[in-house]
Short mmCIF file of N, CA and C in Angstrom, two decimals:
data_model
loop_
_atom_site.label_atom_id
_atom_site.label_comp_id
_atom_site.label_asym_id
_atom_site.label_seq_id
_atom_site.Cartn_x
_atom_site.Cartn_y
_atom_site.Cartn_z
N MET N 136 62.25 -84.41 91.39
CA MET N 136 63.25 -84.14 91.33
C MET N 136 62.34 -82.27 92.12
N GLY N 137 63.21 -82.05 93.30
CA GLY N 137 63.31 -80.73 94.87
C GLY N 137 63.15 -79.84 93.42
N PHE N 138 62.69 -78.42 94.57
CA PHE N 138 63.06 -77.01 93.43
C PHE N 138 64.30 -77.33 93.08
N ASN N 139 65.78 -76.67 93.99
CA ASN N 139 66.90 -76.31 93.89
C ASN N 139 67.47 -77.79 92.55
N ASP N 140 66.93 -78.66 92.99
CA ASP N 140 67.49 -79.82 92.01
C ASP N 140 67.24 -78.94 89.79
N GLN N 141 65.93 -78.17 89.74
CA GLN N 141 65.28 -78.09 88.64
C GLN N 141 65.45 -76.17 88.67
N ILE N 142 66.29 -75.80 89.88
CA ILE N 142 66.39 -74.29 89.37
C ILE N 142 68.38 -74.87 88.82
N ILE N 143 68.97 -75.74 88.87
CA ILE N 143 70.02 -75.92 88.87
C ILE N 143 70.51 -77.01 87.78
N ALA N 144 69.24 -77.49 87.26
CA ALA N 144 69.35 -77.79 85.95
C ALA N 144 69.59 -77.14 84.92
N GLU N 145 68.21 -76.32 85.47
CA GLU N 145 68.05 -74.82 84.00
C GLU N 145 68.99 -73.73 84.38
N PHE N 146 69.93 -73.54 85.80
CA PHE N 146 70.96 -73.23 85.01
C PHE N 146 72.06 -73.42 84.44
N ARG N 147 72.67 -74.91 84.62
CA ARG N 147 73.34 -74.85 83.60
C ARG N 147 72.71 -75.14 82.25
N ALA N 148 71.99 -75.91 82.26
CA ALA N 148 71.34 -75.30 80.51
C ALA N 148 70.95 -74.37 80.21
N ASN N 149 71.10 -72.82 80.69
CA ASN N 149 71.13 -71.93 80.13
C ASN N 149 72.08 -70.63 80.28
N ASN N 150 72.85 -70.81 80.75
CA ASN N 150 74.48 -69.92 80.98
C ASN N 150 74.76 -69.69 82.35
N GLY N 151 73.63 -69.75 83.24
CA GLY N 151 73.49 -69.01 84.12
C GLY N 151 72.11 -68.54 84.80
N ARG N 152 71.32 -68.08 83.60
CA ARG N 152 69.48 -67.83 83.63
C ARG N 152 69.07 -69.17 84.10
N VAL N 153 67.77 -68.19 84.70
CA VAL N 153 66.89 -69.54 85.34
C VAL N 153 65.96 -68.80 85.12
N GLY N 154 64.18 -68.74 85.42
CA GLY N 154 63.57 -68.72 85.57
C GLY N 154 62.76 -68.41 87.32
N GLY N 155 60.74 -67.99 87.33
CA GLY N 155 60.54 -67.83 88.18
C GLY N 155 61.46 -67.19 89.41
N PRO N 156 60.86 -67.36 90.16
CA PRO N 156 60.99 -66.52 90.99
C PRO N 156 62.34 -66.02 91.41
N PHE N 157 63.59 -66.34 91.02
CA PHE N 157 65.37 -65.69 90.52
C PHE N 157 65.19 -65.61 89.35
N GLU N 158 63.94 -65.07 88.22
CA GLU N 158 64.86 -64.32 86.84
C GLU N 158 65.23 -63.70 87.35
N GLY N 159 65.97 -63.20 86.82
CA GLY N 159 67.06 -61.93 86.49
C GLY N 159 68.42 -61.62 87.56
N ALA N 160 68.31 -62.81 88.56
CA ALA N 160 68.62 -62.90 89.75
C ALA N 160 70.61 -63.31 89.35
N ASP N 161 71.72 -62.37 89.83
CA ASP N 161 72.82 -63.20 89.48
C ASP N 161 72.74 -63.92 90.75
N LEU N 162 72.81 -65.79 90.36
CA LEU N 162 72.73 -66.46 90.84
C LEU N 162 74.62 -67.20 90.15
N VAL N 163 74.78 -67.52 91.12
CA VAL N 163 76.20 -69.10 91.25
C VAL N 163 75.35 -70.42 91.40
N LEU N 164 76.51 -71.46 91.33
CA LEU N 164 76.02 -73.33 91.63
C LEU N 164 77.18 -72.62 92.83
N LEU N 165 77.17 -73.05 94.00
CA LEU N 165 77.90 -73.44 95.27
C LEU N 165 78.45 -75.37 95.52
N THR N 166 79.19 -75.25 94.81
CA THR N 166 79.61 -76.94 95.67
C THR N 166 80.35 -77.60 96.94
N THR N 167 79.65 -77.26 97.93
CA THR N 167 80.64 -77.77 98.86
C THR N 167 80.50 -79.44 99.69
N ALA N 168 81.65 -79.67 100.20
CA ALA N 168 81.95 -81.15 100.75
C ALA N 168 80.95 -81.02 101.76
N GLY N 169 79.93 -81.92 102.23
CA GLY N 169 79.07 -82.76 103.15
C GLY N 169 80.29 -82.46 104.10
N ARG N 170 79.42 -81.45 105.62
CA ARG N 170 79.91 -81.60 106.83
C ARG N 170 80.33 -82.76 107.49
N ARG N 171 79.69 -83.85 107.45
CA ARG N 171 79.30 -84.76 108.19
C ARG N 171 80.29 -85.90 107.13
N THR N 172 79.69 -86.01 105.68
CA THR N 172 79.76 -87.55 105.08
C THR N 172 81.47 -86.48 104.06
N GLY N 173 81.82 -85.84 103.73
CA GLY N 173 82.21 -84.93 102.91
C GLY N 173 81.82 -85.73 100.86
N ARG N 174 80.50 -85.81 100.99
CA ARG N 174 79.89 -86.46 99.47
C ARG N 174 79.33 -84.37 99.28
N PRO N 175 79.55 -84.15 97.74
CA PRO N 175 79.63 -82.68 97.27
C PRO N 175 78.20 -82.35 97.42
N HIS N 176 77.83 -81.00 97.96
CA HIS N 176 76.11 -80.93 98.05
C HIS N 176 77.30 -79.34 97.06
N THR N 177 75.52 -79.62 95.61
CA THR N 177 76.03 -78.24 95.02
C THR N 177 73.91 -77.53 95.46
N THR N 178 74.12 -76.04 95.18
CA THR N 178 73.38 -75.18 95.61
C THR N 178 73.02 -73.75 95.27
N PRO N 179 72.19 -72.75 94.77
CA PRO N 179 71.91 -72.27 94.32
C PRO N 179 72.37 -71.06 95.01
N ALA N 180 72.86 -70.18 94.97
CA ALA N 180 72.77 -68.88 96.17
C ALA N 180 72.71 -67.63 95.40
N GLY N 181 72.58 -66.52 95.75
CA GLY N 181 72.85 -64.91 95.45
C GLY N 181 74.12 -64.68 95.20
N TYR N 182 74.60 -63.17 94.49
CA TYR N 182 76.31 -63.09 94.59
C TYR N 182 76.61 -62.13 94.12
N ARG N 183 77.01 -60.74 94.11
CA ARG N 183 77.45 -59.70 94.35
C ARG N 183 79.10 -59.84 93.74
N ARG N 184 79.09 -58.96 93.30
CA ARG N 184 80.94 -59.42 92.64
C ARG N 184 81.37 -57.84 93.40
N ASP N 185 82.31 -58.02 93.67
CA ASP N 185 82.77 -56.88 94.66
C ASP N 185 84.74 -57.43 94.12
N GLY N 186 84.97 -56.32 93.76
CA GLY N 186 86.90 -56.93 93.13
C GLY N 186 86.73 -57.78 92.38
N ASP N 187 88.16 -58.91 92.96
CA ASP N 187 87.89 -60.19 91.73
C ASP N 187 87.30 -60.96 93.23
N ARG N 188 86.41 -61.21 93.93
CA ARG N 188 85.72 -61.73 94.25
C ARG N 188 85.00 -61.53 94.70
N LEU N 189 83.72 -62.90 95.30
CA LEU N 189 81.62 -63.05 94.96
C LEU N 189 81.53 -62.97 96.11
N LEU N 190 81.08 -62.17 96.71
CA LEU N 190 80.00 -62.11 98.10
C LEU N 190 78.62 -62.93 97.61
N VAL N 191 78.44 -64.05 98.41
CA VAL N 191 77.01 -64.60 99.15
C VAL N 191 76.81 -63.88 100.34
N PHE N 192 75.67 -64.94 100.82
CA PHE N 192 74.65 -63.98 101.42
C PHE N 192 74.48 -65.26 101.74
N GLY N 193 74.46 -65.46 103.26
CA GLY N 193 73.12 -67.00 103.51
C GLY N 193 72.02 -66.68 104.87
N SER N 194 70.90 -66.07 103.68
CA SER N 194 69.26 -65.95 104.24
C SER N 194 68.62 -66.59 104.73
N ASN N 195 69.17 -68.23 103.65
CA ASN N 195 68.33 -68.75 103.58
C ASN N 195 66.84 -68.76 103.79
N GLY N 196 66.77 -67.44 102.70
CA GLY N 196 65.18 -66.88 102.79
C GLY N 196 64.95 -66.54 104.17
N GLY N 197 65.43 -65.83 104.81
CA GLY N 197 64.81 -65.49 106.67
C GLY N 197 64.72 -66.94 107.14
N ALA N 198 65.16 -67.71 107.28
CA ALA N 198 65.30 -69.35 107.86
C ALA N 198 65.73 -68.72 109.36
N PRO N 199 65.46 -69.66 110.24
CA PRO N 199 65.94 -69.67 111.65
C PRO N 199 67.86 -70.43 111.79
N THR N 200 67.75 -71.23 110.44
CA THR N 200 69.16 -71.90 110.43
C THR N 200 70.05 -70.94 109.60
N HIS N 201 71.24 -71.56 109.64
CA HIS N 201 71.15 -71.42 108.47
C HIS N 201 71.71 -72.07 107.34
N PRO N 202 72.12 -71.81 106.50
CA PRO N 202 72.11 -72.62 105.18
C PRO N 202 72.70 -73.94 105.07
N HIS N 203 73.00 -74.40 105.07
CA HIS N 203 73.45 -76.02 104.77
C HIS N 203 74.50 -75.52 104.43
N TRP N 204 75.28 -74.76 102.69
CA TRP N 204 75.94 -74.73 102.25
C TRP N 204 76.93 -73.85 103.15
N TYR N 205 76.92 -72.91 104.27
CA TYR N 205 77.10 -71.77 104.77
C TYR N 205 77.81 -72.71 106.50
N LEU N 206 77.08 -73.53 106.13
CA LEU N 206 78.00 -74.83 107.77
C LEU N 206 78.91 -75.31 106.96
N ASN N 207 78.58 -75.93 106.11
CA ASN N 207 79.68 -77.08 105.07
C ASN N 207 80.91 -75.61 104.64
N LEU N 208 81.26 -74.79 104.19
CA LEU N 208 81.58 -74.30 104.03
C LEU N 208 82.71 -73.58 105.78
N LEU N 209 81.84 -73.06 107.04
CA LEU N 209 82.68 -73.33 107.87
C LEU N 209 83.92 -74.44 108.19
N ALA N 210 82.94 -75.61 107.39
CA ALA N 210 84.18 -76.77 108.27
C ALA N 210 85.24 -77.68 106.81
N SER N 211 85.12 -76.76 105.43
CA SER N 211 85.72 -76.58 104.64
C SER N 211 85.91 -75.31 103.54
N ALA N 212 86.91 -74.33 104.14
CA ALA N 212 86.36 -72.76 103.04
C ALA N 212 86.76 -73.78 101.26
N GLN N 213 87.06 -74.81 100.50
CA GLN N 213 86.82 -75.06 99.59
C GLN N 213 85.59 -75.31 98.88
N VAL N 214 85.23 -74.53 97.63
CA VAL N 214 84.05 -74.82 96.87
C VAL N 214 84.66 -74.34 95.56
N THR N 215 83.47 -74.79 95.09
CA THR N 215 83.80 -74.64 93.55
C THR N 215 82.40 -73.66 93.17
N VAL N 216 82.48 -73.82 92.07
CA VAL N 216 81.64 -72.20 92.09
C VAL N 216 81.43 -71.91 90.07
N GLU N 217 79.95 -72.33 90.28
CA GLU N 217 79.48 -71.84 88.81
C GLU N 217 79.01 -71.01 88.32
N ILE N 218 79.94 -70.48 87.47
CA ILE N 218 78.93 -68.94 87.82
C ILE N 218 78.79 -68.28 85.20
N GLY N 219 77.30 -68.20 85.34
CA GLY N 219 77.25 -67.34 83.68
C GLY N 219 78.62 -66.55 83.36
N THR N 220 78.89 -67.32 81.55
CA THR N 220 79.69 -65.62 81.63
C THR N 220 78.88 -65.43 80.26
N ASP N 221 80.02 -64.74 79.34
CA ASP N 221 79.69 -64.13 78.23
C ASP N 221 79.48 -64.77 76.97
N THR N 222 80.27 -65.91 76.87
CA THR N 222 80.73 -67.25 75.73
C THR N 222 79.13 -67.96 75.65
N GLY N 223 78.56 -67.23 76.49
CA GLY N 223 77.14 -68.81 76.88
C GLY N 223 77.05 -70.30 77.30
N ARG N 224 78.34 -70.56 78.33
CA ARG N 224 78.77 -71.57 78.99
C ARG N 224 78.58 -70.93 80.43
N VAL N 225 78.06 -72.14 81.70
CA VAL N 225 78.05 -72.20 82.75
C VAL N 225 80.15 -72.94 83.32
N ARG N 226 81.42 -71.47 84.00
CA ARG N 226 82.12 -71.52 83.61
C ARG N 226 82.44 -71.82 85.22
N PRO N 227 82.66 -73.38 85.98
CA PRO N 227 83.38 -73.65 86.84
C PRO N 227 84.90 -73.07 87.65
N PHE N 228 84.82 -72.78 88.80
CA PHE N 228 86.09 -72.33 88.91
C PHE N 228 86.59 -72.72 90.61
N ALA N 229 87.43 -73.13 90.98
CA ALA N 229 87.75 -73.07 92.27
C ALA N 229 87.55 -71.87 93.26
N ALA N 230 87.30 -71.76 93.97
CA ALA N 230 87.87 -71.14 95.37
C ALA N 230 87.91 -70.93 96.97
N ARG N 231 88.45 -70.62 97.32
CA ARG N 231 88.52 -70.61 99.31
C ARG N 231 87.35 -69.44 99.30
N ALA N 232 86.44 -70.06 100.39
CA ALA N 232 85.40 -69.17 101.05
C ALA N 232 86.07 -67.96 102.29
N GLU N 233 85.44 -67.72 102.79
CA GLU N 233 85.84 -66.89 103.89
C GLU N 233 84.88 -65.71 104.20
N PRO N 234 84.16 -66.35 105.44
CA PRO N 234 83.51 -65.82 105.96
C PRO N 234 83.44 -64.08 107.27
N LEU N 235 82.82 -63.24 106.82
CA LEU N 235 83.19 -61.65 106.79
C LEU N 235 82.50 -61.52 108.16
N ARG N 236 83.06 -60.85 108.54
CA ARG N 236 83.27 -60.28 109.74
C ARG N 236 82.93 -59.29 110.74
N GLY N 237 82.76 -59.02 111.52
CA GLY N 237 82.72 -57.23 111.68
C GLY N 237 82.22 -56.49 111.23
N ALA N 238 82.70 -55.51 111.42
CA ALA N 238 82.48 -54.21 110.64
C ALA N 238 82.22 -54.15 108.97
N GLU N 239 83.66 -54.87 108.65
CA GLU N 239 83.37 -55.33 106.71
C GLU N 239 81.72 -56.03 106.08
N ARG N 240 81.81 -57.04 107.44
CA ARG N 240 80.18 -58.15 107.55
C ARG N 240 79.17 -56.83 106.89
N ASP N 241 78.65 -55.95 107.67
CA ASP N 241 78.43 -55.48 108.31
C ASP N 241 77.84 -54.38 106.88
N ARG N 242 79.53 -53.39 106.55
CA ARG N 242 79.23 -52.78 105.70
C ARG N 242 79.07 -53.28 104.43
N GLU N 243 79.38 -54.69 103.84
CA GLU N 243 78.73 -55.68 102.56
C GLU N 243 77.29 -56.14 102.79
N TRP N 244 76.49 -56.11 103.65
CA TRP N 244 75.37 -56.35 104.22
C TRP N 244 74.72 -55.62 103.86
N GLU N 245 74.43 -54.42 104.56
CA GLU N 245 74.24 -52.87 104.06
C GLU N 245 74.00 -52.60 102.84
N THR N 246 74.89 -52.64 101.84
CA THR N 246 74.62 -52.23 100.40
C THR N 246 73.91 -53.63 100.27
N GLN N 247 74.10 -55.26 100.42
CA GLN N 247 73.76 -54.81 99.23
C GLN N 247 72.02 -55.62 99.81
N CYS N 248 71.83 -54.88 101.13
CA CYS N 248 70.40 -54.65 100.80
C CYS N 248 69.93 -52.91 100.62
N SER N 249 70.66 -52.22 100.60
CA SER N 249 70.48 -51.03 99.45
C SER N 249 70.41 -51.24 98.26
N LEU N 250 70.66 -52.40 97.57
CA LEU N 250 70.73 -52.87 95.99
C LEU N 250 69.60 -54.09 95.82
N ASP N 251 69.36 -54.24 96.75
CA ASP N 251 68.65 -55.77 96.88
C ASP N 251 67.33 -55.60 98.61
N PRO N 252 66.34 -54.51 98.48
CA PRO N 252 65.83 -54.82 100.10
C PRO N 252 64.96 -55.17 100.35
N GLY N 253 64.47 -57.03 98.38
CA GLY N 253 64.27 -58.02 99.73
C GLY N 253 65.06 -58.06 100.91
N PHE N 254 67.14 -57.93 100.56
CA PHE N 254 66.85 -59.27 101.54
C PHE N 254 67.51 -57.90 103.52
N ARG N 255 66.57 -56.85 103.31
CA ARG N 255 66.13 -56.87 104.44
C ARG N 255 65.16 -57.89 104.48
N ASP N 256 63.71 -57.96 104.34
CA ASP N 256 63.36 -58.93 104.66
C ASP N 256 63.07 -60.29 104.98
N TYR N 257 64.17 -60.47 104.73
CA TYR N 257 64.74 -61.82 105.14
C TYR N 257 65.56 -61.99 106.72
N ALA N 258 66.55 -60.48 107.01
CA ALA N 258 67.13 -60.03 107.79
C ALA N 258 65.38 -59.87 108.99
N ALA N 259 64.83 -59.56 108.49
CA ALA N 259 63.59 -59.15 109.57
C ALA N 259 62.84 -60.51 110.14
N ARG N 260 63.23 -61.73 109.32
CA ARG N 260 61.98 -62.93 109.56
C ARG N 260 63.64 -64.00 110.32
N THR N 261 64.59 -63.70 111.19
CA THR N 261 65.18 -64.45 111.48
C THR N 261 66.03 -63.19 113.06
N THR N 262 66.17 -64.34 114.02
CA THR N 262 66.95 -63.57 114.70
C THR N 262 68.30 -63.70 114.99
N ARG N 263 69.07 -64.93 113.56
CA ARG N 263 70.31 -64.75 113.70
C ARG N 263 70.78 -63.61 112.00
N THR N 264 72.32 -63.41 112.47
CA THR N 264 73.57 -62.32 112.03
C THR N 264 73.33 -63.48 110.41
N ILE N 265 72.68 -63.13 109.67
CA ILE N 265 72.47 -63.14 108.27
C ILE N 265 74.45 -63.20 107.78
N PRO N 266 75.31 -64.04 107.34
CA PRO N 266 76.09 -64.46 106.89
C PRO N 266 76.45 -64.33 105.65
N VAL N 267 77.52 -62.97 105.50
CA VAL N 267 78.45 -62.62 104.23
C VAL N 267 79.72 -62.63 103.87
N VAL N 268 79.74 -64.11 102.82
CA VAL N 268 80.79 -64.37 102.98
C VAL N 268 81.44 -64.81 101.61
N ALA N 269 83.23 -64.26 101.99
CA ALA N 269 83.76 -63.40 99.97
C ALA N 269 83.86 -65.27 100.08
N LEU N 270 83.74 -65.21 97.99
CA LEU N 270 83.81 -65.97 97.78
C LEU N 270 85.03 -65.60 96.54
N HIS N 271 86.72 -66.07 97.46
CA HIS N 271 88.38 -65.57 96.71
C HIS N 271 88.62 -67.04 95.82
N PRO N 272 87.78 -66.56 93.82
CA PRO N 272 88.98 -67.67 93.58
C PRO N 272 90.27 -67.97 93.41
N LEU N 273 90.49 -69.54 92.67
CA LEU N 273 92.03 -69.93 93.59
C LEU N 273 92.77 -70.31 91.68
N ASP N 274 93.60 -69.34 91.48
CA ASP N 274 94.27 -69.99 90.41
C ASP N 274 94.61 -71.33 90.51
N LEU N 275 95.07 -72.30 90.38
CA LEU N 275 95.31 -74.16 90.54
C LEU N 275 96.41 -74.34 89.31
N SER N 276 96.06 -73.34 88.30
CA SER N 276 96.90 -73.74 87.00
C SER N 276 98.58 -73.78 87.19
N GLY N 277 98.81 -72.91 88.29
CA GLY N 277 100.62 -73.81 88.21
C GLY N 277 101.33 -73.02 87.08
N ASP N 278 102.31 -73.13 87.99
CA ASP N 278 103.56 -73.04 86.69
C ASP N 278 102.94 -74.47 85.14
N PRO N 279 104.22 -73.47 84.29
CA PRO N 279 103.03 -74.33 82.85
C PRO N 279 104.66 -75.48 83.27
N GLU N 280 105.38 -75.35 82.74
CA GLU N 280 107.15 -76.07 83.15
C GLU N 280 106.08 -77.13 84.26
N ARG N 281 106.00 -76.46 85.05
CA ARG N 281 105.48 -78.43 85.96
C ARG N 281 105.00 -79.02 85.41
N GLY N 282 103.29 -77.84 84.99
CA GLY N 282 102.86 -79.26 83.80
C GLY N 282 102.66 -80.42 82.85
N ARG N 283 104.03 -79.98 82.53
CA ARG N 283 104.33 -79.85 81.42
C ARG N 283 105.46 -81.03 81.73
N LEU N 284 106.59 -80.99 83.22
CA LEU N 284 107.37 -82.03 83.63
C LEU N 284 106.35 -83.19 84.35
N ILE N 285 105.25 -83.09 84.78
CA ILE N 285 104.32 -83.82 85.37
C ILE N 285 104.28 -85.34 84.13
N ALA N 286 103.38 -84.15 83.31
CA ALA N 286 102.81 -85.26 81.89
C ALA N 286 103.69 -85.62 81.64
N ARG N 287 105.31 -86.01 81.90
CA ARG N 287 106.34 -86.22 81.04
C ARG N 287 106.14 -88.12 81.86
N GLN N 288 106.93 -87.42 83.39
CA GLN N 288 106.54 -88.58 84.22
C GLN N 288 105.32 -90.00 83.94
N LEU N 289 104.59 -88.73 83.20
CA LEU N 289 103.04 -89.53 84.13
C LEU N 289 103.25 -90.41 82.30
N LEU N 290 103.51 -90.23 81.66
CA LEU N 290 103.73 -90.94 80.71
C LEU N 290 105.04 -91.76 80.23
N ALA N 291 105.75 -92.27 81.16
CA ALA N 291 107.35 -92.76 81.82
C ALA N 291 106.44 -93.51 82.45
N LEU N 292 106.04 -92.69 83.96
CA LEU N 292 105.93 -94.53 84.10
C LEU N 292 104.49 -95.68 83.03
N HIS N 293 103.47 -94.76 82.28
CA HIS N 293 103.09 -95.08 81.53
C HIS N 293 103.31 -96.84 80.80
N ASP N 294 104.33 -95.60 80.27
CA ASP N 294 105.33 -97.00 79.43
C ASP N 294 105.36 -97.73 79.76
N GLY N 295 106.26 -97.97 81.04
CA GLY N 295 106.67 -98.50 82.17
C GLY N 295 105.74 -99.73 82.70
N MET N 296 103.74 -99.77 82.93
CA MET N 296 102.92 -100.12 82.91
C MET N 296 102.85 -100.83 81.74
N ARG N 297 102.72 -100.92 80.67
CA ARG N 297 102.07 -100.88 79.44
C ARG N 297 102.96 -102.40 79.35
N ASP N 298 104.72 -101.95 79.10
CA ASP N 298 105.87 -102.92 79.03
C ASP N 298 105.55 -104.38 80.35
N HIS N 299 105.26 -104.02 81.53
CA HIS N 299 104.35 -104.47 82.01
C HIS N 299 103.49 -105.73 81.88
N LEU N 300 102.06 -105.14 81.43
CA LEU N 300 101.47 -105.66 80.73
C LEU N 300 101.47 -106.29 79.67
N HIS N 301 101.93 -106.13 78.71
CA HIS N 301 102.61 -106.73 77.57
C HIS N 301 102.72 -108.53 78.09
N ALA N 302 103.83 -108.48 79.44
CA ALA N 302 104.84 -109.70 79.28
C ALA N 302 103.53 -110.36 80.67
N ILE N 303 102.80 -109.93 81.22
CA ILE N 303 102.35 -110.85 81.89
C ILE N 303 101.05 -111.14 80.87
N ARG N 304 100.35 -110.23 79.37
CA ARG N 304 99.14 -111.20 78.81
C ARG N 304 100.57 -112.50 77.83
N ALA N 305 101.71 -112.41 77.53
CA ALA N 305 102.54 -112.88 76.75
C ALA N 305 102.25 -114.66 77.96
N GLU N 306 102.91 -114.46 79.39
CA GLU N 306 102.78 -115.03 80.36
C GLU N 306 101.34 -115.65 80.34
N PHE N 307 100.33 -114.91 80.40
CA PHE N 307 99.15 -115.65 80.19
C PHE N 307 99.07 -116.63 78.85
N ALA N 308 99.23 -115.71 78.23
CA ALA N 308 98.98 -116.23 76.53
C ALA N 308 99.68 -118.01 76.32
N ALA N 309 101.71 -117.84 77.19
CA ALA N 309 102.00 -119.27 77.56
C ALA N 309 100.90 -120.27 77.81
N ALA N 310 100.60 -120.30 78.43
CA ALA N 310 100.59 -120.58 80.74
C ALA N 310 99.23 -121.68 79.97
N LEU N 311 98.33 -120.56 79.20
CA LEU N 311 97.03 -120.86 78.19
C LEU N 311 97.34 -122.17 77.03
N ALA N 312 98.28 -121.91 76.38
CA ALA N 312 99.50 -122.70 75.22
C ALA N 312 99.34 -123.65 75.81
N GLY N 313 100.00 -124.04 76.97
CA GLY N 313 100.27 -125.79 77.39
C GLY N 313 101.66 -125.39 77.37
N GLU N 314 102.69 -124.09 77.60
CA GLU N 314 104.40 -123.72 77.39
C GLU N 314 104.16 -123.48 79.28
N PRO N 315 105.51 -123.61 78.93
CA PRO N 315 105.87 -123.77 80.47
C PRO N 315 105.98 -122.48 80.65
N PRO N 316 106.29 -122.29 81.71
CA PRO N 316 106.25 -120.60 82.11
C PRO N 316 107.89 -120.53 81.54
N THR N 317 108.02 -119.44 81.21
CA THR N 317 109.66 -118.70 80.96
C THR N 317 110.29 -118.18 81.77
N GLY N 318 109.82 -117.89 83.13
CA GLY N 318 110.37 -118.32 84.69
C GLY N 318 111.57 -116.53 84.04
N GLN N 319 110.79 -116.10 83.54
CA GLN N 319 111.48 -113.89 84.16
C GLN N 319 110.76 -113.85 85.04
N PRO N 320 111.78 -113.55 85.84
CA PRO N 320 111.33 -112.22 87.04
C PRO N 320 110.86 -111.22 87.34
N ARG N 321 109.49 -110.92 87.33
CA ARG N 321 108.72 -110.17 87.25
C ARG N 321 108.89 -109.21 88.08
N PRO N 322 108.79 -108.17 87.48
CA PRO N 322 109.26 -106.61 88.31
C PRO N 322 108.30 -105.94 89.62
#
């Protein structure tokens, strides 16, 4: 099990809290679609609340390249975020990622550095501009009446499928018993 896998397991087991070098840090788990494969990739990231959105920082520990999660978000802005809650459970939610640009990015970066000077160390280790990404939670619940309508339609469809399956089973039973086909047309 790799380092990130250990952090992810500890995060999920302890309501978003981890020990070691990240003890006390505000962390989320980001699950992005791989930009080449489309497969889900989960990674821990430090965050800061900013109103209704969360800000994450692509420091990659000061490495010369952007973190993979950031490159994945550039290819597809849809992300699943997992965050610890006051209820003792990790809460997942869908979000839209927006890389910040210009003065807004610079302002949020400076705020983060003033709150956690370790981010200045990351910037000193690399020549790249460290990305700041806003995560905007998405409300996927929609209109409750729409959900009820979809549920009724699915139930009706499944009732029809059950009737069809019942008829097929009866045909097989008859065939196994050596009875002639019923001649019933199949839907």
